Amino acid sequence: MLVLRDLHVRYGAIAALHGVSLQVESGTVVALVGANGAGKSTTLNTISGLLRPQRGTITFDGEDIAGWRPDRVVSRGIVQVPEGRQVLGPLTVEENLRLGAYSRSGSIEADLQAVYRQFPRLDERRQQPSGSLSGGEQQMLAIGRALIARPRLLMMDEPSLGLAPLIVQDVFRIIETLKEQRTTILLVEQNARKALQIADYAYVIEGGMIVREGPAAALRDDPAIVEAYLGRHRA
Amino acid sequence: MLDAFVVYGAAINFALINIALALSISVTLSAGLLSLSNAGFMAIGAYTTAILATKTGAPLWLSLAVAMVAAIALAIPLGAVVLRLRDVYLAIATIGFGEIVRIIILNGDKLLRGASGDSRLIVFNGAEGITLPYRDPGVLLGIPDTTWVLLAYVAALVYFLASMRRSRFGRIWASIRLDESAAATMGINVVSYKLLAFAIGAAMAAGAGALSAPIIRVIDPNNYMFGRAVEILAFAILGGTAHWSGPIIGAAVLSSLPETLRFLKDQRDIANGLIIMASIIWLPRGIGDPSFWRTTVARARVWLVSGAPASHEPAERDP
């Protein structure tokens, strides 16, 4: 469904990605894990069109979308849940959700109700400024806002970032539900343990390059990965 | 009623023109664009009326339409270039546009006429400007028709802006203002919507300029310099842009200050500046900020009921 080939991205003089290649199959959850500054967010922002690749291709359903404007990428069905949630604070919960449906035509009321059913907390807070929500609620709103666009590929950038452990559980439960609904997800996470538990397939990125890949279950048991990213519980 | 217009008619008309200009800049501000091009577009509007009226005798409604269409036609290619810039850089570029307009008006005739010396080709009349013939305003219900026209224009702008704000356009502009990348990742074509706000603001400013010409009567390029662009911004900043009433209040207050502060004579501009500074420090969201008035009214009510100065808590909890 989504194929990245030899993607190179620079921020001015600094090279952030040195030839990243990865693949996301329809109906699967793919995790991209790595340390701070490894290039995880850069990869997502390049797919979504916020950054332009210097070299390489991004193919979505056979079409090369590298370098497209973000709104055109969204119109093809690739929707990003941005890092740090990025809800529009002064706007109400409902206004945020309606903006999420911007790229769609036709009535959105049914989808709005579906989001409220999935996230009852948002239903209670419909007319509240989204900036007054807690971090976890804002993350739900950011996810709801992406879902209302009916994404064919959902990209999540660090959905657990800065949330309390209990809320992180909630967020991963939502991702689990989305997985059961066969939503295609590209998940970027620093919380590698959680990400590898939920994903079907995973890539490990380091210094702007993919250094390992494989079925998530295999990476979870790989001693080198455990050592570098998961840490070991010592007896 | 008519007596009041004999004394204050000009001041009221100027205030209405300023209100229309303040509303025009509130459109670009609502999309997060700090554009100072409104004085330039106002000049285009004023000269459209002045030239059409003196050369062809066209009626005011026609020059209003021509001015607004011309402003949109100019704003789109200009915006496509300058809207790539942000914040203060956009402000600088749009100030540049205003200066270009002024310099073209000042020197345009020399370029047009060239060596021919044909007086029919004198369009802008350089620094001397164009003087419109005096016309006795008709009076309707004790109010001069020039004022009626401006009132109708302001009412039309308010209606248009209020319905825009409530529509998806208002939400989209707010999302661009609050977080451009988040807006883009929601699938919003940021460039097009910025351009739309820029063109609407330009048309509104040009319309205000077109209607101002018969009132100012002497149209010359020095009316539309940098100071005018900043003044328009000050209206919107003082009033606040959270609600359409903000720019109206800001423009009305700043337009009436020269009259109400007349007793200060030479110190008038100092007082003017102090009032703007004070409102920015204590009322950063503008004197027209609805939430400020809501809490103030709530506090006043508590104070009246209890007969004692209210502490912050009861007023804040009051729903």
Coordinates of N, CA and C in Angstrom, one line a residue, chain A residues 26-222:
Chain A
S26 N -1.7 -3.1 3.5 CA -3.0 -2.7 3.9 C -3.5 -3.6 5.0
G27 N -4.2 -3.0 6.0 CA -4.8 -3.8 7.1 C -3.8 -4.2 8.2
T28 N -2.6 -3.7 8.1 CA -1.6 -4.1 9.2 C -1.2 -2.9 10.0
V29 N -0.6 -3.1 11.1 CA 0.0 -2.1 11.9 C 1.5 -2.2 11.9
V30 N 2.1 -1.2 11.4 CA 3.6 -1.2 11.3 C 4.2 -0.2 12.2
A31 N 5.1 -0.6 13.0 CA 5.8 0.3 14.0 C 7.1 0.8 13.5
L32 N 7.4 2.0 13.7 CA 8.8 2.6 13.4 C 9.3 3.0 14.8
V33 N 10.3 2.3 15.3 CA 10.8 2.6 16.6 C 12.3 3.1 16.5
G34 N 12.7 3.9 17.5 CA 14.0 4.4 17.5 C 14.2 5.4 18.6
A35 N 15.4 5.9 18.8 CA 15.7 6.8 19.9 C 15.3 8.3 19.4
N36 N 15.4 9.2 20.3 CA 15.3 10.6 20.0 C 16.2 11.0 18.8
G37 N 15.7 11.7 17.9 CA 16.5 12.3 16.8 C 16.9 11.2 15.8
A38 N 16.3 10.0 15.8 CA 16.7 9.0 14.9 C 16.1 9.2 13.5
G39 N 15.1 10.0 13.4 CA 14.4 10.3 12.1 C 13.0 9.8 12.0
K40 N 12.4 9.4 13.1 CA 11.1 8.9 13.1 C 10.0 9.9 12.6
S41 N 10.0 11.1 13.3 CA 9.1 12.1 12.9 C 9.4 12.7 11.5
T42 N 10.7 12.8 11.2 CA 11.0 13.3 9.9 C 10.4 12.4 8.8
T43 N 10.5 11.1 9.1 CA 9.9 10.1 8.1 C 8.4 10.4 7.9
L44 N 7.7 10.5 9.0 CA 6.2 10.8 8.9 C 5.9 12.1 8.3
N45 N 6.7 13.1 8.7 CA 6.4 14.5 8.1 C 6.7 14.5 6.6
T46 N 7.7 13.7 6.2 CA 7.9 13.7 4.7 C 6.8 13.0 4.0
I47 N 6.3 11.9 4.6 CA 5.2 11.2 3.9 C 4.0 12.1 3.8
S48 N 3.7 12.9 4.9 CA 2.5 13.7 4.9 C 2.7 15.0 4.1
G49 N 3.9 15.3 3.7 CA 4.1 16.4 2.8 C 4.6 17.7 3.5
L50 N 4.8 17.6 4.8 CA 5.3 18.8 5.5 C 6.7 19.1 5.2
L51 N 7.4 18.0 4.8 CA 8.8 18.1 4.4 C 9.0 17.5 3.0
R52 N 9.9 18.1 2.3 CA 10.1 17.6 0.9 C 11.4 16.7 0.9
P53 N 11.3 15.5 0.3 CA 12.5 14.7 0.3 C 13.5 15.2 -0.8
Q54 N 14.7 15.0 -0.5 CA 15.8 15.4 -1.4 C 15.9 14.4 -2.6
R55 N 15.7 13.1 -2.2 CA 15.8 12.0 -3.1 C 14.9 10.9 -2.6
G56 N 14.6 10.0 -3.5 CA 13.8 8.8 -3.1 C 12.3 9.0 -3.5
T57 N 11.6 7.9 -3.4 CA 10.2 7.9 -3.8 C 9.3 7.4 -2.6
I58 N 8.1 8.0 -2.6 CA 7.0 7.6 -1.7 C 5.9 7.1 -2.6
T59 N 5.6 5.8 -2.6 CA 4.5 5.3 -3.5 C 3.3 4.9 -2.6
F60 N 2.2 5.5 -2.9 CA 1.0 5.1 -2.2 C 0.0 4.6 -3.3
D61 N -0.4 3.3 -3.2 CA -1.3 2.7 -4.2 C -0.7 2.9 -5.6
G62 N 0.6 2.7 -5.7 CA 1.2 2.8 -7.1 C 1.4 4.2 -7.6
E63 N 1.1 5.2 -6.8 CA 1.3 6.6 -7.2 C 2.4 7.2 -6.4
D64 N 3.3 7.9 -7.1 CA 4.4 8.6 -6.4 C 4.0 9.9 -5.8
I65 N 3.9 10.0 -4.5 CA 3.4 11.2 -3.8 C 4.5 12.0 -3.2
A66 N 5.7 11.7 -3.4 CA 6.9 12.4 -2.8 C 6.8 13.9 -3.2
G67 N 6.9 14.8 -2.3 CA 6.9 16.2 -2.6 C 5.6 16.8 -2.8
W68 N 4.5 16.1 -2.6 CA 3.2 16.6 -2.8 C 2.9 17.6 -1.6
R69 N 1.9 18.5 -1.9 CA 1.5 19.4 -0.8 C 0.7 18.6 0.2
P70 N 0.7 18.9 1.5 CA 0.0 18.1 2.6 C -1.4 17.9 2.3
D71 N -2.1 18.9 1.8 CA -3.6 18.8 1.5 C -3.9 17.7 0.5
R72 N -3.0 17.6 -0.5 CA -3.2 16.6 -1.6 C -2.9 15.2 -1.0
V73 N -1.9 15.1 -0.1 CA -1.6 13.8 0.5 C -2.9 13.4 1.3
V74 N -3.4 14.3 2.1 CA -4.6 14.0 2.9 C -5.8 13.5 2.0
S75 N -5.9 14.2 0.9 CA -7.0 13.9 0.0 C -6.9 12.5 -0.6
R76 N -5.7 11.9 -0.6 CA -5.5 10.5 -1.0 C -5.8 9.5 0.1
G77 N -6.0 10.0 1.3 CA -6.4 9.2 2.4 C -5.3 8.9 3.4
I78 N -4.2 9.6 3.4 CA -3.1 9.5 4.4 C -3.3 10.6 5.4
V79 N -3.6 10.2 6.6 CA -3.9 11.2 7.7 C -3.0 11.0 8.9
Q80 N -2.5 12.1 9.3 CA -1.5 12.1 10.4 C -2.1 12.6 11.7
V81 N -1.8 11.9 12.8 CA -2.1 12.4 14.1 C -0.7 13.0 14.6
P82 N -0.6 14.3 14.6 CA 0.7 14.9 14.8 C 1.2 14.7 16.2
E83 N 2.5 14.8 16.3 CA 3.2 14.7 17.6 C 2.8 15.8 18.5
G84 N 2.6 15.5 19.8 CA 2.2 16.5 20.7 C 0.8 17.0 20.5
R85 N 0.0 16.1 19.8 CA -1.5 16.3 19.7 C -1.9 17.4 18.9
Q86 N -1.4 18.6 19.1 CA -1.7 19.7 18.2 C -3.2 20.0 18.0
V87 N -3.9 19.9 19.1 CA -5.3 20.3 18.9 C -5.3 21.9 18.9
L88 N -6.4 22.4 18.3 CA -6.4 23.9 18.2 C -7.1 24.4 19.4
G89 N -6.3 24.8 20.4 CA -6.8 25.1 21.8 C -8.0 26.0 21.9
P90 N -8.1 27.1 21.3 CA -9.2 28.0 21.5 C -10.5 27.5 20.8
L91 N -10.4 26.6 19.9 CA -11.6 26.1 19.2 C -12.2 25.0 20.1
T92 N -13.5 24.8 19.9 CA -14.2 23.7 20.7 C -13.8 22.4 20.2
V93 N -14.1 21.3 21.0 CA -13.9 20.0 20.6 C -14.6 19.7 19.3
E94 N -15.9 20.1 19.2 CA -16.6 19.8 18.0 C -16.0 20.6 16.7
E95 N -15.6 21.8 16.9 CA -15.0 22.5 15.8 C -13.7 21.8 15.3
N96 N -12.9 21.3 16.3 CA -11.7 20.5 15.9 C -12.1 19.3 15.1
L97 N -13.2 18.6 15.5 CA -13.6 17.4 14.8 C -14.1 17.8 13.4
R98 N -14.8 18.9 13.3 CA -15.4 19.3 12.0 C -14.2 19.6 11.0
L99 N -13.2 20.3 11.6 CA -12.1 20.6 10.8 C -11.4 19.3 10.2
G100 N -11.4 18.3 11.1 CA -10.8 17.0 10.7 C -11.4 16.5 9.4
A101 N -12.7 16.8 9.3 CA -13.5 16.2 8.1 C -13.4 17.1 6.9
Y102 N -12.5 18.1 7.0 CA -12.4 19.1 6.0 C -12.2 18.5 4.6
S103 N -11.4 17.5 4.5 CA -11.0 16.9 3.2 C -12.2 16.1 2.6
R104 N -13.2 15.8 3.4 CA -14.3 15.0 2.8 C -15.5 15.8 2.3
S105 N -16.2 15.2 1.4 CA -17.4 15.9 1.0 C -18.6 15.1 1.6
G106 N -19.7 15.7 1.6 CA -20.9 15.1 2.1 C -21.1 15.2 3.5
S107 N -22.2 14.6 4.1 CA -22.5 14.8 5.5 C -21.5 14.0 6.4
I108 N -21.2 14.6 7.5 CA -20.2 14.0 8.4 C -20.9 13.7 9.7
E109 N -22.2 14.0 9.8 CA -22.9 13.8 11.1 C -22.8 12.4 11.7
A110 N -22.9 11.4 10.8 CA -22.8 10.0 11.2 C -21.5 9.7 11.8
D111 N -20.4 10.2 11.1 CA -19.1 10.0 11.6 C -18.8 10.7 12.9
L112 N -19.4 11.9 13.0 CA -19.2 12.7 14.2 C -19.8 11.8 15.4
Q113 N -21.0 11.3 15.2 CA -21.6 10.5 16.2 C -20.7 9.2 16.5
A114 N -20.2 8.6 15.5 CA -19.3 7.5 15.7 C -18.1 7.8 16.6
V115 N -17.5 9.0 16.3 CA -16.4 9.4 17.1 C -16.8 9.6 18.6
Y116 N -18.0 10.2 18.8 CA -18.5 10.5 20.1 C -18.8 9.2 20.8
R117 N -19.3 8.1 20.1 CA -19.5 6.8 20.7 C -18.2 6.2 21.1
Q118 N -17.2 6.3 20.3 CA -15.9 5.7 20.6 C -15.2 6.5 21.8
F119 N -15.4 7.8 21.8 CA -14.8 8.6 22.9 C -15.8 9.4 23.6
P120 N -16.5 8.7 24.6 CA -17.6 9.4 25.3 C -17.2 10.7 26.0
R121 N -15.9 10.7 26.4 CA -15.4 11.9 27.1 C -15.5 13.1 26.2
L122 N -15.3 12.9 24.9 CA -15.3 14.0 23.9 C -16.8 14.5 23.8
D123 N -17.7 13.5 23.8 CA -19.1 13.9 23.7 C -19.5 14.8 24.9
E124 N -19.1 14.5 26.1 CA -19.4 15.3 27.3 C -18.8 16.7 27.1
R125 N -17.7 16.8 26.4 CA -17.0 18.1 26.3 C -17.1 18.8 25.0
R126 N -18.1 18.4 24.1 CA -18.3 19.0 22.8 C -18.0 20.5 22.6
Q127 N -18.7 21.3 23.5 CA -18.6 22.7 23.3 C -17.5 23.4 24.2
Q128 N -16.6 22.6 24.7 CA -15.6 23.1 25.6 C -14.4 23.4 24.7
P129 N -13.6 24.5 25.0 CA -12.4 24.8 24.2 C -11.5 23.6 24.4
S130 N -10.9 23.1 23.3 CA -10.1 21.8 23.4 C -8.8 22.0 24.2
G131 N -8.4 23.3 24.3 CA -7.2 23.5 25.2 C -7.5 23.3 26.6
S132 N -8.7 23.2 27.0 CA -9.0 22.9 28.5 C -9.1 21.4 28.8
L133 N -8.9 20.6 27.8 CA -9.0 19.1 28.0 C -7.6 18.7 28.6
S134 N -7.7 17.5 29.3 CA -6.4 16.9 29.8 C -5.6 16.4 28.6
G135 N -4.4 16.1 28.9 CA -3.5 15.6 27.8 C -4.1 14.3 27.1
G136 N -4.6 13.4 28.0 CA -5.1 12.2 27.4 C -6.3 12.5 26.5
E137 N -7.2 13.4 27.0 CA -8.4 13.7 26.2 C -8.0 14.4 24.9
Q138 N -7.0 15.2 25.0 CA -6.5 15.9 23.8 C -6.0 14.9 22.8
Q139 N -5.3 13.8 23.3 CA -4.9 12.8 22.4 C -6.0 12.1 21.7
M140 N -7.1 11.8 22.5 CA -8.3 11.2 22.0 C -8.9 12.1 20.9
L141 N -8.9 13.4 21.2 CA -9.4 14.3 20.2 C -8.6 14.3 18.9
A142 N -7.3 14.3 19.1 CA -6.4 14.3 17.9 C -6.7 13.0 17.1
I143 N -6.9 11.9 17.8 CA -7.1 10.6 17.0 C -8.5 10.7 16.4
G144 N -9.5 11.2 17.1 CA -10.9 11.3 16.6 C -10.9 12.2 15.4
R145 N -10.1 13.3 15.5 CA -10.0 14.3 14.4 C -9.5 13.6 13.1
A146 N -8.5 12.7 13.3 CA -7.9 12.0 12.2 C -8.9 11.0 11.6
L147 N -9.6 10.3 12.5 CA -10.5 9.2 12.1 C -11.7 9.7 11.3
I148 N -12.1 10.9 11.6 CA -13.3 11.5 10.9 C -13.0 11.8 9.5
A149 N -11.7 11.9 9.1 CA -11.3 12.1 7.7 C -11.4 10.7 7.0
R150 N -11.8 9.6 7.6 CA -11.8 8.3 7.1 C -10.5 7.9 6.4
P151 N -9.4 7.9 7.2 CA -8.1 7.6 6.6 C -8.0 6.2 6.0
R152 N -7.3 6.1 4.9 CA -6.9 4.7 4.4 C -5.6 4.3 5.1
L153 N -4.8 5.3 5.4 CA -3.6 5.0 6.2 C -3.5 6.0 7.3
L154 N -3.5 5.6 8.6 CA -3.4 6.5 9.7 C -2.0 6.5 10.2
M155 N -1.4 7.6 10.3 CA 0.0 7.7 10.8 C 0.0 8.4 12.2
M156 N 0.5 7.7 13.2 CA 0.5 8.3 14.5 C 1.9 8.6 15.0
D157 N 2.1 9.8 15.4 CA 3.4 10.3 15.8 C 3.5 10.4 17.3
E158 N 4.1 9.4 17.9 CA 4.3 9.4 19.4 C 3.0 9.6 20.1
P159 N 2.0 8.8 20.0 CA 0.7 9.0 20.6 C 0.8 9.0 22.2
S160 N 1.9 8.3 22.7 CA 2.0 8.2 24.2 C 2.8 9.3 24.8
L161 N 3.3 10.2 24.0 CA 4.3 11.2 24.5 C 3.7 12.1 25.5
G162 N 4.4 12.1 26.7 CA 4.0 13.1 27.7 C 2.7 12.7 28.4
L163 N 2.2 11.5 28.3 CA 1.0 11.1 29.0 C 1.3 10.2 30.2
A164 N 0.5 10.2 31.2 CA 0.6 9.4 32.4 C 0.5 7.9 32.0
P165 N 1.2 7.0 32.8 CA 1.2 5.6 32.4 C -0.3 5.0 32.2
L166 N -1.2 5.4 33.1 CA -2.6 4.9 32.9 C -3.2 5.4 31.6
I167 N -2.9 6.6 31.2 CA -3.5 7.2 30.0 C -2.8 6.5 28.8
V168 N -1.5 6.2 28.9 CA -0.8 5.5 27.9 C -1.5 4.2 27.6
Q169 N -1.9 3.5 28.7 CA -2.7 2.2 28.5 C -4.0 2.5 27.7
D170 N -4.7 3.5 28.0 CA -5.9 3.9 27.3 C -5.6 4.1 25.8
V171 N -4.6 4.9 25.5 CA -4.2 5.2 24.1 C -3.9 3.9 23.3
F172 N -3.2 3.0 24.0 CA -2.8 1.8 23.3 C -4.1 0.8 23.1
R173 N -5.0 1.0 24.1 CA -6.2 0.2 23.9 C -7.0 0.7 22.7
I174 N -7.0 2.0 22.5 CA -7.6 2.6 21.3 C -7.0 2.0 20.0
I175 N -5.6 2.0 20.0 CA -4.9 1.6 18.8 C -5.3 0.1 18.6
E176 N -5.4 -0.7 19.7 CA -5.8 -2.1 19.6 C -7.1 -2.2 18.9
T177 N -8.1 -1.4 19.3 CA -9.4 -1.4 18.7 C -9.4 -1.1 17.2
L178 N -8.6 0.0 16.9 CA -8.4 0.3 15.5 C -7.9 -0.8 14.7
K179 N -6.9 -1.5 15.3 CA -6.3 -2.7 14.6 C -7.3 -3.8 14.4
E180 N -8.2 -4.0 15.4 CA -9.2 -5.0 15.2 C -10.2 -4.6 14.1
Q181 N -10.4 -3.3 13.9 CA -11.2 -2.8 12.8 C -10.5 -2.8 11.4
R182 N -9.3 -3.3 11.4 CA -8.5 -3.5 10.2 C -8.1 -2.1 9.6
T183 N -7.8 -1.1 10.5 CA -7.3 0.2 10.1 C -5.8 0.0 9.8
T184 N -5.3 0.5 8.7 CA -3.9 0.5 8.4 C -3.2 1.6 9.2
I185 N -2.2 1.2 10.0 CA -1.6 2.2 10.8 C 0.0 2.1 10.7
L186 N 0.6 3.3 10.5 CA 2.0 3.4 10.7 C 2.2 4.2 12.0
L187 N 2.8 3.5 13.0 CA 2.9 4.0 14.3 C 4.4 4.3 14.6
V188 N 4.6 5.5 15.0 CA 6.0 5.9 15.4 C 6.0 6.0 16.9
E189 N 6.9 5.4 17.6 CA 6.9 5.4 19.1 C 8.3 5.3 19.6
Q190 N 8.5 6.1 20.8 CA 9.7 5.9 21.5 C 9.5 4.7 22.5
N191 N 8.2 4.5 22.9 CA 7.9 3.4 23.8 C 7.9 2.1 23.0
A192 N 9.1 1.6 22.7 CA 9.3 0.5 21.8 C 8.6 -0.8 22.3
R193 N 8.6 -1.0 23.6 CA 8.0 -2.2 24.2 C 6.5 -2.2 23.8
K194 N 5.8 -1.1 24.0 CA 4.3 -1.1 23.7 C 4.1 -1.2 22.2
A195 N 4.9 -0.5 21.5 CA 4.8 -0.5 20.0 C 5.0 -1.9 19.4
L196 N 6.0 -2.6 19.9 CA 6.3 -3.9 19.4 C 5.2 -5.0 19.8
Q197 N 4.5 -4.7 20.9 CA 3.5 -5.6 21.4 C 2.3 -5.5 20.4
I198 N 2.0 -4.3 19.9 CA 0.8 -4.1 19.2 C 1.0 -4.3 17.7
A199 N 2.2 -4.1 17.2 CA 2.4 -4.0 15.7 C 2.5 -5.4 15.1
D200 N 2.3 -5.5 13.8 CA 2.5 -6.8 13.1 C 3.9 -6.9 12.6
Y201 N 4.4 -5.7 12.2 CA 5.8 -5.7 11.6 C 6.4 -4.4 12.1
A202 N 7.8 -4.4 12.2 CA 8.4 -3.2 12.8 C 9.7 -2.9 12.1
Y203 N 10.1 -1.7 12.1 CA 11.4 -1.2 11.6 C 12.1 -0.5 12.7
V204 N 13.4 -0.6 12.8 CA 14.2 0.1 13.8 C 15.0 1.1 13.0
I205 N 14.9 2.4 13.4 CA 15.6 3.5 12.7 C 16.7 4.0 13.7
E206 N 17.8 4.3 13.1 CA 18.9 4.8 13.9 C 19.8 5.7 13.0
G207 N 20.0 6.9 13.4 CA 20.8 7.9 12.6 C 20.3 8.1 11.2
G208 N 19.0 8.0 11.0 CA 18.4 8.3 9.7 C 18.5 7.1 8.8
M209 N 18.7 5.9 9.3 CA 18.7 4.7 8.5 C 18.0 3.6 9.2
I210 N 17.4 2.7 8.4 CA 16.7 1.6 9.0 C 17.8 0.5 9.3
V211 N 17.9 0.2 10.5 CA 19.0 -0.8 10.9 C 18.5 -2.2 11.1
R212 N 17.2 -2.3 11.4 CA 16.6 -3.7 11.6 C 15.2 -3.7 11.1
E213 N 14.7 -4.8 10.7 CA 13.3 -4.9 10.4 C 12.9 -6.3 10.6
G214 N 11.6 -6.6 10.7 CA 11.1 -7.9 10.9 C 9.8 -7.9 11.6
P215 N 9.1 -9.1 11.6 CA 7.9 -9.2 12.4 C 8.1 -8.7 13.8
A216 N 7.1 -8.0 14.3 CA 7.3 -7.4 15.6 C 7.6 -8.4 16.7
A217 N 7.0 -9.6 16.6 CA 7.2 -10.6 17.6 C 8.7 -11.0 17.6
A218 N 9.3 -11.1 16.4 CA 10.7 -11.5 16.4 C 11.6 -10.5 17.0
L219 N 11.3 -9.2 16.7 CA 12.1 -8.1 17.2 C 12.0 -8.0 18.7
R220 N 10.9 -8.3 19.2 CA 10.6 -8.3 20.6 C 11.6 -9.2 21.4
D221 N 11.9 -10.3 20.8 CA 12.7 -11.3 21.4 C 14.2 -11.3 21.1
D222 N 14.5 -10.3 20.1 CA 15.9 -10.2 19.7 C 16.7 -9.6 20.8

